[in-house]
Amino acid sequence: MAEYDLVIRGARVATASDVFAADIGITDGKIEALGRSLGSGAEEVDATGLLVTPGGVDSHCHVEQISSTGIWTADDWFTATRSAACGGTTTIMPFACQHKGQSLRKVVQEYHELAGPKAAVDYAFHLIVSDPTAQVLGQELPALIKDGYTSFKIYLTYDALKLSDREFLDVLAVARRDGAMVMVHAENNDMIMWMAERLIAAGLTAPKYHATARPMLVEREATHRTIALAELVDVPVLIVHVSGKEAIEQIRWAQSKGLKVYGETCPQYLFLTEADLDKPGREGAKHMCSPPPRDEANQEIVWDALVEGIFEVFSSDHAPYRYDDPEGKLKAGPGAHFKQIANGVPGIEVRMPLLFSEGVLKNRISLSEFVALTATNAAKLYGLYPRKGTIAVGSDADLVIWDANKQVTITQSIMHDAMDYTPYEGRKVTGWPVMTLLRGKFVWRDGEFTGEAGGGMFHECDTPPALAAPPRLPTAFDPVAGKLVE
Ligand code: URP
Ligand code: ZN
Ligand code: ZN
């Protein structure tokens, strides 16, 4: 009788701390043993010459969500998770997005109804809090946190979603009291709207003016404000989709003061530039996201910040809106002005291959740093570790087997999402996942998606470990406890 359900033999295994040679023994979807010359498996895979990393954890993506311009993501839960699996990601963390007037509990239930039958990889939810009423702050959020929804995103921009500073403080206080991580979309809404109105009045409506309306100082101001508000409440925050120098400087400053400020960046800030928004006609819309991609010098600054350790996570911010489609980016018409075009780019499938090729193989980051940025840190940050994000005995057998020499030209026809373009069209990379395993089952093997709708499982998140940091109040008054402290 075989000792394991599956044995992966002779692999080079990388975790966030080590790179070593081992066989991996898997039973009942979990890693049961790691070592040399393991006993037999009912199925065996010869991974000689291949690399094995933990299945990716993409902690920022949008699935079956409506944009602020009123269009739906092209991907549903099946196509988004199929695309994730084929790119080596086995856990995604999209958002259950509350719109004003909605009950968060009901929103979460609706997202579960969409995800459950269709997800092909595992998932957890962040909450988007856009309407922090007394009911939401006092009852819904505390109960949802207890039920395993331990992170929420708030917006400082988009009229339909943004919170005032006062509301933001209220949400931060709940996060500290009940144990949740707050993620912040840090751009100053009034600055953007003021600039956008003037640009449009001047007839400057093409996609490239999206970037003119959102210069880096807009992001710098909101990042700085976020850091100060979180310091006042004494609670960790994570600044999502950081685009370049000025926000990085704010985060570096906060981290140097010992404040609990984390950062996330995304492929679009390493591989796209503002010039991509200036393609002929409205083609630049394909590259429109917020914050916008900056210039090449900023790409290098983002790389340097990754190497320096400023960023905890590298997420896709997959926000897939089709281009040549009546329900896509140009729904408002071929002459749509930039404020009418949905923000967001796809990237769930190429997130890991892009960073592997340009980061690891070009010696910018180590293999272990790659694993930390694409899997381990997200699992830790959001309370999924060590179930997810590592290769260890007892962890879920979520694995990516890479051919580190495989040459691939990224093009939409090889993607597995529901999009009609990739912003990385024509980019050549080296290294690609040849197999992905979700809890010991192949979901991507030798060029075929082998997973199934409904094969993914929901995971509750534990309290984020960052919440356990010692207190560090800036005044003698603890505003969450409501009392003076000695
Ligand atoms: O442009 C972006 N990032 N779209 C997705 C929504 C968001 O703010 O993350
Ligand atoms: Zn955002
Ligand atoms: Zn996003």
Short mmCIF file of C-alpha atoms and ligand atoms in Angstrom, two decimals:
data_model
loop_
_atom_site.label_atom_id
_atom_site.label_comp_id
_atom_site.label_asym_id
_atom_site.label_seq_id
_atom_site.Cartn_x
_atom_site.Cartn_y
_atom_site.Cartn_z
CA MET A 1 0.00 0.00 0.00
CA ALA A 2 1.26 3.47 -0.85
CA GLU A 3 2.38 5.60 2.06
CA TYR A 4 1.06 8.87 0.60
CA ASP A 5 -1.66 9.92 -1.83
CA LEU A 6 0.92 11.80 -3.86
CA VAL A 7 4.68 12.20 -3.75
CA ILE A 8 6.50 14.97 -5.59
CA ARG A 9 10.04 13.72 -6.00
CA GLY A 10 13.36 15.42 -6.26
CA ALA A 11 12.15 18.99 -6.28
CA ARG A 12 14.03 22.12 -5.38
CA VAL A 13 11.70 23.55 -2.74
CA ALA A 14 11.59 27.25 -1.84
CA THR A 15 9.92 28.76 1.20
CA ALA A 16 10.15 32.29 2.57
CA SER A 17 13.09 31.19 4.70
CA ASP A 18 14.91 28.36 2.88
CA VAL A 19 15.65 26.71 -0.43
CA PHE A 20 16.30 22.96 -0.16
CA ALA A 21 16.03 19.68 -2.04
CA ALA A 22 13.23 17.37 -0.90
CA ASP A 23 10.45 15.00 -1.77
CA ILE A 24 7.00 16.19 -0.69
CA GLY A 25 4.55 13.60 0.64
CA ILE A 26 0.88 14.58 0.47
CA THR A 27 -2.11 12.86 2.05
CA ASP A 28 -5.69 14.09 2.41
CA GLY A 29 -4.79 17.43 0.84
CA LYS A 30 -2.11 18.24 3.44
CA ILE A 31 1.67 18.07 3.39
CA GLU A 32 2.45 15.01 5.48
CA ALA A 33 6.21 14.75 5.04
CA LEU A 34 9.19 16.60 3.60
CA GLY A 35 12.47 14.75 3.21
CA ARG A 36 14.78 12.67 1.07
CA SER A 37 13.71 9.28 -0.26
CA LEU A 38 10.15 9.35 1.04
CA GLY A 39 8.07 6.15 0.74
CA SER A 40 5.78 5.52 -2.20
CA GLY A 41 2.82 7.58 -3.30
CA ALA A 42 -0.36 6.34 -4.99
CA GLU A 43 0.64 8.92 -7.58
CA GLU A 44 4.17 10.16 -8.11
CA VAL A 45 5.45 13.23 -9.92
CA ASP A 46 9.08 13.47 -10.95
CA ALA A 47 10.02 17.10 -10.28
CA THR A 48 13.73 16.70 -11.01
CA GLY A 49 14.98 19.97 -12.44
CA LEU A 50 11.82 21.81 -11.42
CA LEU A 51 11.19 24.29 -8.64
CA VAL A 52 8.36 24.07 -6.09
CA THR A 53 7.02 27.14 -4.27
CA PRO A 54 3.93 27.60 -2.09
CA GLY A 55 0.71 28.28 -3.98
CA GLY A 56 0.34 32.02 -4.38
CA VAL A 57 -1.89 34.05 -2.10
CA ASP A 58 -3.26 37.01 -4.04
CA SER A 59 -4.53 39.30 -1.33
CA HIS A 60 -5.99 42.01 -3.56
CA CYS A 61 -8.35 41.26 -6.42
CA HIS A 62 -11.86 42.21 -7.49
CA VAL A 63 -14.29 39.50 -8.59
CA GLU A 64 -17.93 40.00 -9.59
CA GLN A 65 -17.76 43.53 -8.33
CA ILE A 66 -19.29 46.64 -9.91
CA SER A 67 -17.01 49.59 -10.68
CA SER A 68 -17.72 53.15 -9.59
CA THR A 69 -18.62 53.83 -13.25
CA GLY A 70 -21.29 51.10 -13.09
CA ILE A 71 -19.73 48.23 -15.05
CA TRP A 72 -19.12 44.69 -13.82
CA THR A 73 -15.83 42.87 -13.75
CA ALA A 74 -15.62 40.59 -16.78
CA ASP A 75 -14.50 37.74 -14.56
CA ASP A 76 -16.92 35.80 -12.48
CA TRP A 77 -15.73 33.52 -9.71
CA PHE A 78 -15.04 30.70 -12.12
CA THR A 79 -12.98 32.56 -14.71
CA ALA A 80 -11.06 34.61 -12.11
CA THR A 81 -10.09 31.54 -10.10
CA ARG A 82 -9.31 29.48 -13.22
CA SER A 83 -6.95 32.25 -14.29
CA ALA A 84 -5.45 32.38 -10.78
CA ALA A 85 -4.82 28.61 -10.77
CA CYS A 86 -3.13 28.67 -14.19
CA GLY A 87 -0.77 31.38 -12.93
CA GLY A 88 0.13 29.56 -9.70
CA THR A 89 -2.23 31.25 -7.26
CA THR A 90 -4.23 28.93 -5.01
CA THR A 91 -5.81 31.39 -2.59
CA ILE A 92 -7.43 34.68 -3.51
CA MET A 93 -8.71 37.39 -1.23
CA PRO A 94 -11.26 39.52 -3.10
CA PHE A 95 -13.60 42.03 -1.56
CA ALA A 96 -17.18 41.85 -0.37
CA CYS A 97 -18.03 45.43 -1.25
CA GLN A 98 -20.61 47.37 0.74
CA HIS A 99 -22.34 50.18 -1.12
CA LYS A 100 -23.95 52.99 0.85
CA GLY A 101 -27.17 51.91 2.52
CA GLN A 102 -26.34 48.19 2.40
CA SER A 103 -26.01 45.81 5.31
CA LEU A 104 -22.48 44.38 5.37
CA ARG A 105 -23.74 41.03 6.60
CA LYS A 106 -26.09 40.78 3.63
CA VAL A 107 -23.32 41.81 1.24
CA VAL A 108 -21.08 39.06 2.60
CA GLN A 109 -23.85 36.49 2.19
CA GLU A 110 -24.40 37.59 -1.43
CA TYR A 111 -20.71 37.29 -2.29
CA HIS A 112 -20.67 33.81 -0.74
CA GLU A 113 -23.60 32.80 -2.94
CA LEU A 114 -21.62 33.91 -6.00
CA ALA A 115 -18.32 32.35 -4.93
CA GLY A 116 -19.35 28.99 -3.47
CA PRO A 117 -20.51 27.18 -6.62
CA LYS A 118 -17.90 28.70 -8.92
CA ALA A 119 -14.57 29.16 -7.12
CA ALA A 120 -11.85 26.83 -8.40
CA VAL A 121 -9.23 27.94 -5.85
CA ASP A 122 -9.52 28.70 -2.15
CA TYR A 123 -10.60 32.11 -0.95
CA ALA A 124 -11.19 34.43 1.95
CA PHE A 125 -12.86 37.83 1.92
CA HIS A 126 -11.83 41.33 2.82
CA LEU A 127 -14.75 43.68 3.45
CA ILE A 128 -15.06 47.08 1.78
CA VAL A 129 -16.64 49.45 4.28
CA SER A 130 -18.26 52.43 2.57
CA ASP A 131 -21.07 53.17 5.00
CA PRO A 132 -19.89 52.94 8.62
CA THR A 133 -23.23 53.49 10.31
CA ALA A 134 -23.69 52.91 14.04
CA GLN A 135 -25.16 49.48 13.18
CA VAL A 136 -22.17 48.58 11.01
CA LEU A 137 -19.59 49.80 13.55
CA GLY A 138 -21.32 48.53 16.66
CA GLN A 139 -22.76 45.23 15.50
CA GLU A 140 -22.03 44.05 11.98
CA LEU A 141 -18.27 44.57 11.91
CA PRO A 142 -17.57 43.06 15.34
CA ALA A 143 -19.70 40.01 14.50
CA LEU A 144 -18.12 39.61 11.06
CA ILE A 145 -14.62 39.87 12.53
CA LYS A 146 -15.51 37.04 14.93
CA ASP A 147 -16.70 35.02 11.94
CA GLY A 148 -13.31 35.28 10.19
CA TYR A 149 -13.56 38.46 8.10
CA THR A 150 -10.60 40.13 9.78
CA SER A 151 -9.56 42.73 7.22
CA PHE A 152 -11.33 45.58 5.52
CA LYS A 153 -10.52 48.10 2.85
CA ILE A 154 -11.56 51.71 3.03
CA TYR A 155 -11.35 54.29 0.27
CA LEU A 156 -10.24 57.89 0.49
CA THR A 157 -11.35 58.44 -3.10
CA TYR A 158 -14.32 57.57 -5.38
CA ASP A 159 -17.44 59.55 -4.42
CA ALA A 160 -19.51 56.39 -3.95
CA LEU A 161 -17.08 54.67 -1.59
CA LYS A 162 -14.92 57.22 0.18
CA LEU A 163 -14.98 57.83 3.91
CA SER A 164 -14.42 61.13 5.66
CA ASP A 165 -11.47 61.28 8.06
CA ARG A 166 -13.93 61.09 10.94
CA GLU A 167 -15.52 57.91 9.55
CA PHE A 168 -12.07 56.51 8.84
CA LEU A 169 -11.14 57.03 12.52
CA ASP A 170 -14.31 55.20 13.58
CA VAL A 171 -13.38 52.22 11.40
CA LEU A 172 -9.79 52.23 12.68
CA ALA A 173 -11.10 52.17 16.26
CA VAL A 174 -13.24 49.09 15.55
CA ALA A 175 -10.24 47.41 13.91
CA ARG A 176 -8.15 47.94 17.01
CA ARG A 177 -10.88 46.98 19.47
CA ASP A 178 -12.04 43.85 17.66
CA GLY A 179 -8.84 42.79 15.90
CA ALA A 180 -8.81 43.55 12.18
CA MET A 181 -6.38 44.87 9.58
CA VAL A 182 -7.41 48.01 7.68
CA MET A 183 -6.32 48.37 4.06
CA VAL A 184 -6.43 51.86 2.61
CA HIS A 185 -6.84 53.17 -0.92
CA ALA A 186 -4.88 56.36 -0.35
CA GLU A 187 -5.66 59.12 -2.86
CA ASN A 188 -7.12 62.55 -2.06
CA ASN A 189 -10.59 62.66 -3.62
CA ASP A 190 -11.12 66.43 -3.62
CA MET A 191 -7.79 67.05 -5.34
CA ILE A 192 -8.65 64.48 -8.02
CA MET A 193 -12.18 65.76 -8.62
CA TRP A 194 -11.02 69.38 -8.73
CA MET A 195 -8.33 68.56 -11.28
CA ALA A 196 -10.64 66.32 -13.31
CA GLU A 197 -13.35 68.96 -13.60
CA ARG A 198 -10.84 71.50 -14.85
CA LEU A 199 -9.24 69.07 -17.30
CA ILE A 200 -12.61 68.10 -18.76
CA ALA A 201 -13.71 71.75 -18.97
CA ALA A 202 -10.52 72.39 -20.97
CA GLY A 203 -11.46 69.56 -23.36
CA LEU A 204 -8.65 67.31 -22.11
CA THR A 205 -10.60 64.08 -21.83
CA ALA A 206 -8.36 61.29 -23.21
CA PRO A 207 -7.28 58.42 -20.91
CA LYS A 208 -3.83 59.98 -20.38
CA TYR A 209 -5.46 62.82 -18.43
CA HIS A 210 -6.51 60.25 -15.82
CA ALA A 211 -2.86 60.39 -14.74
CA THR A 212 -2.74 64.19 -14.89
CA ALA A 213 -5.70 64.31 -12.51
CA ARG A 214 -3.95 61.96 -10.07
CA PRO A 215 -0.34 63.14 -9.69
CA MET A 216 1.78 61.43 -7.07
CA LEU A 217 1.25 64.20 -4.54
CA VAL A 218 -2.43 63.16 -4.38
CA GLU A 219 -1.27 59.74 -3.22
CA ARG A 220 1.43 61.21 -0.97
CA GLU A 221 -1.07 63.40 0.87
CA ALA A 222 -3.54 60.58 1.49
CA THR A 223 -0.77 58.18 2.52
CA HIS A 224 0.56 60.71 5.00
CA ARG A 225 -2.95 61.31 6.36
CA THR A 226 -3.58 57.59 6.69
CA ILE A 227 -0.39 57.14 8.67
CA ALA A 228 -1.31 59.99 11.03
CA LEU A 229 -4.88 58.76 11.58
CA ALA A 230 -3.68 55.21 12.27
CA GLU A 231 -1.06 56.55 14.66
CA LEU A 232 -3.71 58.45 16.59
CA VAL A 233 -5.77 55.28 17.04
CA ASP A 234 -2.62 53.12 17.42
CA VAL A 235 -3.64 50.42 14.96
CA PRO A 236 -1.82 48.75 12.03
CA VAL A 237 -2.72 49.79 8.48
CA LEU A 238 -1.74 48.59 5.05
CA ILE A 239 -1.51 51.03 2.15
CA VAL A 240 -2.64 49.17 -0.96
CA HIS A 241 -1.43 49.55 -4.56
CA VAL A 242 1.44 51.96 -3.88
CA SER A 243 2.59 53.44 -7.19
CA GLY A 244 5.87 55.22 -6.61
CA LYS A 245 8.35 57.48 -4.87
CA GLU A 246 6.24 59.89 -2.86
CA ALA A 247 4.02 57.30 -1.16
CA ILE A 248 7.04 55.05 -0.61
CA GLU A 249 8.82 57.88 1.18
CA GLN A 250 5.86 58.28 3.54
CA ILE A 251 5.75 54.57 4.30
CA ARG A 252 9.49 54.37 4.81
CA TRP A 253 9.30 57.31 7.23
CA ALA A 254 6.47 55.65 9.20
CA GLN A 255 8.27 52.32 9.34
CA SER A 256 11.48 54.04 10.50
CA LYS A 257 9.50 55.49 13.42
CA GLY A 258 8.30 52.00 14.33
CA LEU A 259 4.71 52.66 13.26
CA LYS A 260 2.71 49.64 12.18
CA VAL A 261 2.39 50.65 8.54
CA TYR A 262 2.56 48.03 5.80
CA GLY A 263 2.72 48.48 2.05
CA GLU A 264 1.48 46.63 -1.01
CA THR A 265 2.50 47.10 -4.61
CA CYS A 266 1.33 45.47 -7.84
CA PRO A 267 2.66 44.48 -11.29
CA GLN A 268 1.27 47.60 -12.96
CA TYR A 269 3.74 49.78 -11.02
CA LEU A 270 6.72 47.68 -12.10
CA PHE A 271 5.77 46.97 -15.69
CA LEU A 272 3.48 49.76 -17.00
CA THR A 273 4.08 53.49 -17.29
CA GLU A 274 2.00 56.61 -17.72
CA ALA A 275 3.01 56.54 -21.41
CA ASP A 276 0.83 53.44 -21.82
CA LEU A 277 -2.19 55.65 -21.15
CA ASP A 278 -1.31 57.68 -24.24
CA LYS A 279 -2.01 54.99 -26.83
CA PRO A 280 -3.95 56.00 -29.98
CA GLY A 281 -7.68 56.68 -29.68
CA ARG A 282 -9.03 55.44 -26.38
CA GLU A 283 -6.62 52.44 -26.21
CA GLY A 284 -4.93 54.02 -23.21
CA ALA A 285 -8.06 53.00 -21.27
CA LYS A 286 -6.64 49.48 -21.15
CA HIS A 287 -3.94 50.71 -18.79
CA MET A 288 -6.06 52.98 -16.62
CA CYS A 289 -5.94 52.09 -12.96
CA SER A 290 -5.75 54.01 -9.73
CA PRO A 291 -3.27 55.19 -8.72
CA PRO A 292 -2.00 55.41 -12.30
CA PRO A 293 1.29 53.86 -13.40
CA ARG A 294 4.11 56.43 -13.18
CA ASP A 295 7.35 56.76 -15.16
CA GLU A 296 10.31 54.43 -15.64
CA ALA A 297 12.30 56.09 -12.87
CA ASN A 298 9.46 55.23 -10.50
CA GLN A 299 9.47 51.62 -11.62
CA GLU A 300 13.06 51.45 -10.39
CA ILE A 301 12.07 53.13 -7.13
CA VAL A 302 9.34 50.49 -6.61
CA TRP A 303 11.88 47.73 -7.33
CA ASP A 304 14.29 49.28 -4.82
CA ALA A 305 11.51 49.46 -2.21
CA LEU A 306 10.72 45.78 -2.79
CA VAL A 307 14.37 44.92 -2.22
CA GLU A 308 14.51 47.17 0.84
CA GLY A 309 11.51 45.41 2.41
CA ILE A 310 9.12 48.39 2.41
CA PHE A 311 6.45 46.21 0.81
CA GLU A 312 4.97 43.29 2.62
CA VAL A 313 2.88 42.01 -0.27
CA PHE A 314 2.85 41.93 -4.05
CA SER A 315 -0.78 41.60 -5.17
CA SER A 316 -2.44 41.78 -8.57
CA ASP A 317 -5.26 44.27 -7.85
CA HIS A 318 -6.93 42.26 -10.64
CA ALA A 319 -9.81 44.53 -11.68
CA PRO A 320 -10.82 43.10 -15.06
CA TYR A 321 -12.97 45.34 -17.25
CA ARG A 322 -13.09 44.43 -20.93
CA TYR A 323 -12.09 46.95 -23.59
CA ASP A 324 -13.90 46.13 -26.85
CA ASP A 325 -17.25 45.34 -25.29
CA PRO A 326 -20.50 47.32 -24.92
CA GLU A 327 -20.37 46.51 -21.20
CA GLY A 328 -16.65 47.29 -20.92
CA LYS A 329 -14.41 50.27 -20.26
CA LEU A 330 -15.94 52.36 -23.06
CA LYS A 331 -19.56 51.69 -22.13
CA ALA A 332 -20.13 55.47 -22.07
CA GLY A 333 -19.23 55.57 -25.79
CA PRO A 334 -16.10 55.69 -27.96
CA GLY A 335 -15.44 59.29 -26.90
CA ALA A 336 -15.87 58.58 -23.18
CA HIS A 337 -13.90 61.00 -21.05
CA PHE A 338 -11.44 59.59 -18.54
CA LYS A 339 -13.78 59.97 -15.55
CA GLN A 340 -16.32 57.71 -17.31
CA ILE A 341 -13.84 54.89 -17.83
CA ALA A 342 -13.64 52.15 -15.19
CA ASN A 343 -10.35 52.00 -13.32
CA GLY A 344 -8.49 48.73 -13.09
CA VAL A 345 -6.31 46.28 -15.00
CA PRO A 346 -6.24 42.47 -15.02
CA GLY A 347 -3.22 40.59 -13.67
CA ILE A 348 -4.20 37.61 -11.52
CA GLU A 349 -2.52 35.06 -13.85
CA VAL A 350 0.68 36.95 -14.61
CA ARG A 351 1.39 38.34 -11.13
CA MET A 352 3.72 35.52 -10.10
CA PRO A 353 5.39 34.81 -13.47
CA LEU A 354 6.19 38.50 -13.96
CA LEU A 355 7.84 38.84 -10.55
CA PHE A 356 9.62 35.51 -10.93
CA SER A 357 11.07 36.42 -14.31
CA GLU A 358 11.96 40.04 -13.69
CA GLY A 359 12.65 39.83 -9.97
CA VAL A 360 14.21 36.44 -9.24
CA LEU A 361 15.85 35.59 -12.55
CA LYS A 362 17.22 39.11 -12.95
CA ASN A 363 18.69 38.85 -9.43
CA ARG A 364 16.75 41.73 -7.98
CA ILE A 365 15.14 39.62 -5.26
CA SER A 366 15.94 36.18 -3.89
CA LEU A 367 13.73 33.15 -4.34
CA SER A 368 12.74 33.31 -0.67
CA GLU A 369 11.84 36.99 -1.01
CA PHE A 370 9.70 36.08 -4.02
CA VAL A 371 7.86 33.46 -1.94
CA ALA A 372 7.39 35.92 0.92
CA LEU A 373 6.00 38.64 -1.37
CA THR A 374 3.66 36.41 -3.37
CA ALA A 375 2.39 34.00 -0.71
CA THR A 376 3.78 33.85 2.82
CA ASN A 377 3.48 37.47 3.92
CA ALA A 378 -0.11 37.81 2.76
CA ALA A 379 -1.07 34.60 4.56
CA LYS A 380 0.59 35.90 7.73
CA LEU A 381 -0.72 39.43 7.47
CA TYR A 382 -4.35 38.37 7.06
CA GLY A 383 -4.46 35.41 9.43
CA LEU A 384 -4.27 32.44 7.03
CA TYR A 385 -0.81 31.21 8.04
CA PRO A 386 0.36 28.40 8.29
CA ARG A 387 -2.65 26.78 6.59
CA LYS A 388 -1.70 28.84 3.54
CA GLY A 389 1.46 30.50 2.23
CA THR A 390 4.12 27.93 3.08
CA ILE A 391 5.42 24.42 2.48
CA ALA A 392 5.46 22.76 5.88
CA VAL A 393 4.17 19.56 7.44
CA GLY A 394 0.50 20.11 8.27
CA SER A 395 -0.02 22.96 5.79
CA ASP A 396 -2.47 22.67 2.92
CA ALA A 397 -0.73 21.07 -0.06
CA ASP A 398 -1.04 24.20 -2.21
CA LEU A 399 1.99 24.10 -4.48
CA VAL A 400 3.31 25.57 -7.70
CA ILE A 401 5.75 23.54 -9.76
CA TRP A 402 7.78 25.80 -12.01
CA ASP A 403 9.85 25.25 -15.09
CA ALA A 404 12.27 28.08 -14.39
CA ASN A 405 13.62 27.96 -17.95
CA LYS A 406 10.36 28.06 -19.85
CA GLN A 407 10.14 31.06 -22.21
CA VAL A 408 6.68 32.54 -22.57
CA THR A 409 5.39 35.54 -24.48
CA ILE A 410 2.43 36.93 -22.59
CA THR A 411 -0.56 37.35 -24.85
CA GLN A 412 -4.29 37.37 -24.18
CA SER A 413 -4.90 34.11 -26.05
CA ILE A 414 -2.97 32.14 -23.41
CA MET A 415 -4.77 33.75 -20.46
CA HIS A 416 -7.63 31.93 -18.71
CA ASP A 417 -9.64 34.95 -17.58
CA ALA A 418 -12.66 36.44 -19.36
CA MET A 419 -10.80 39.48 -20.61
CA ASP A 420 -10.23 40.66 -24.16
CA TYR A 421 -6.80 42.13 -23.49
CA THR A 422 -3.81 41.93 -21.20
CA PRO A 423 -1.87 45.11 -20.49
CA TYR A 424 1.30 42.99 -20.69
CA GLU A 425 0.68 41.88 -24.31
CA GLY A 426 3.92 40.86 -26.02
CA ARG A 427 6.08 40.90 -22.89
CA LYS A 428 8.54 38.00 -22.81
CA VAL A 429 9.15 36.22 -19.52
CA THR A 430 11.24 33.28 -18.41
CA GLY A 431 9.79 30.76 -15.95
CA TRP A 432 6.17 29.66 -15.80
CA PRO A 433 4.11 27.33 -13.57
CA VAL A 434 3.78 23.90 -15.19
CA MET A 435 1.61 22.47 -12.42
CA THR A 436 -0.47 23.98 -9.63
CA LEU A 437 -1.89 21.90 -6.79
CA LEU A 438 -4.75 22.97 -4.57
CA ARG A 439 -4.97 20.91 -1.38
CA GLY A 440 -3.14 18.07 -3.15
CA LYS A 441 -5.23 18.14 -6.35
CA PHE A 442 -3.94 19.32 -9.70
CA VAL A 443 -5.74 22.42 -10.91
CA TRP A 444 -3.22 23.24 -13.67
CA ARG A 445 -1.13 20.60 -15.35
CA ASP A 446 0.93 20.70 -18.54
CA GLY A 447 -1.02 23.49 -20.14
CA GLU A 448 -4.51 22.35 -19.10
CA PHE A 449 -6.78 23.75 -16.42
CA THR A 450 -7.75 20.66 -14.43
CA GLY A 451 -9.66 22.26 -11.56
CA GLU A 452 -13.40 22.54 -11.21
CA ALA A 453 -16.03 25.12 -10.40
CA GLY A 454 -16.86 24.73 -6.73
CA GLY A 455 -13.52 23.03 -5.99
CA GLY A 456 -12.35 26.06 -4.01
CA MET A 457 -13.00 26.38 -0.31
CA PHE A 458 -13.75 29.41 1.85
CA HIS A 459 -11.34 30.08 4.72
CA GLU A 460 -12.03 32.16 7.79
CA CYS A 461 -9.11 34.39 8.76
CA ASP A 462 -7.61 34.52 12.24
CA THR A 463 -6.85 37.79 13.99
CA PRO A 464 -3.99 39.41 12.02
CA PRO A 465 -0.79 38.97 14.09
CA ALA A 466 0.11 42.66 13.61
CA LEU A 467 -2.67 43.49 16.08
CA ALA A 468 -0.62 41.87 18.85
CA ALA A 469 2.07 44.58 18.72
CA PRO A 470 2.64 46.42 22.02
CA PRO A 471 0.61 49.62 22.48
CA ARG A 472 2.12 52.91 21.37
CA LEU A 473 -0.37 55.67 21.95
CA PRO A 474 0.64 59.21 20.94
CA THR A 475 -1.28 60.83 23.83
CA ALA A 476 -2.12 59.97 27.44
CA PHE A 477 -5.70 59.28 26.39
CA ASP A 478 -6.61 55.95 24.84
CA PRO A 479 -9.44 56.92 22.47
CA VAL A 480 -10.55 53.32 21.93
CA ALA A 481 -10.65 52.34 25.60
CA GLY A 482 -12.02 55.80 26.43
CA LYS A 483 -9.69 56.42 29.36
CA LEU A 484 -6.39 57.94 30.38
CA VAL A 485 -3.46 55.55 30.51
CA GLU A 486 -0.58 55.67 32.99
O1 URP B 1 -7.85 51.06 -10.43
C1 URP B 1 -8.06 50.23 -9.58
N1 URP B 1 -7.16 50.00 -8.66
N2 URP B 1 -9.23 49.57 -9.60
C2 URP B 1 -9.66 48.64 -8.71
C3 URP B 1 -10.32 49.23 -7.53
C4 URP B 1 -9.34 49.67 -6.51
O2 URP B 1 -9.38 50.80 -6.10
O3 URP B 1 -8.48 48.89 -6.08
ZN ZN B 2 -8.05 50.67 -4.46
ZN ZN B 3 -8.24 47.09 -5.89
#
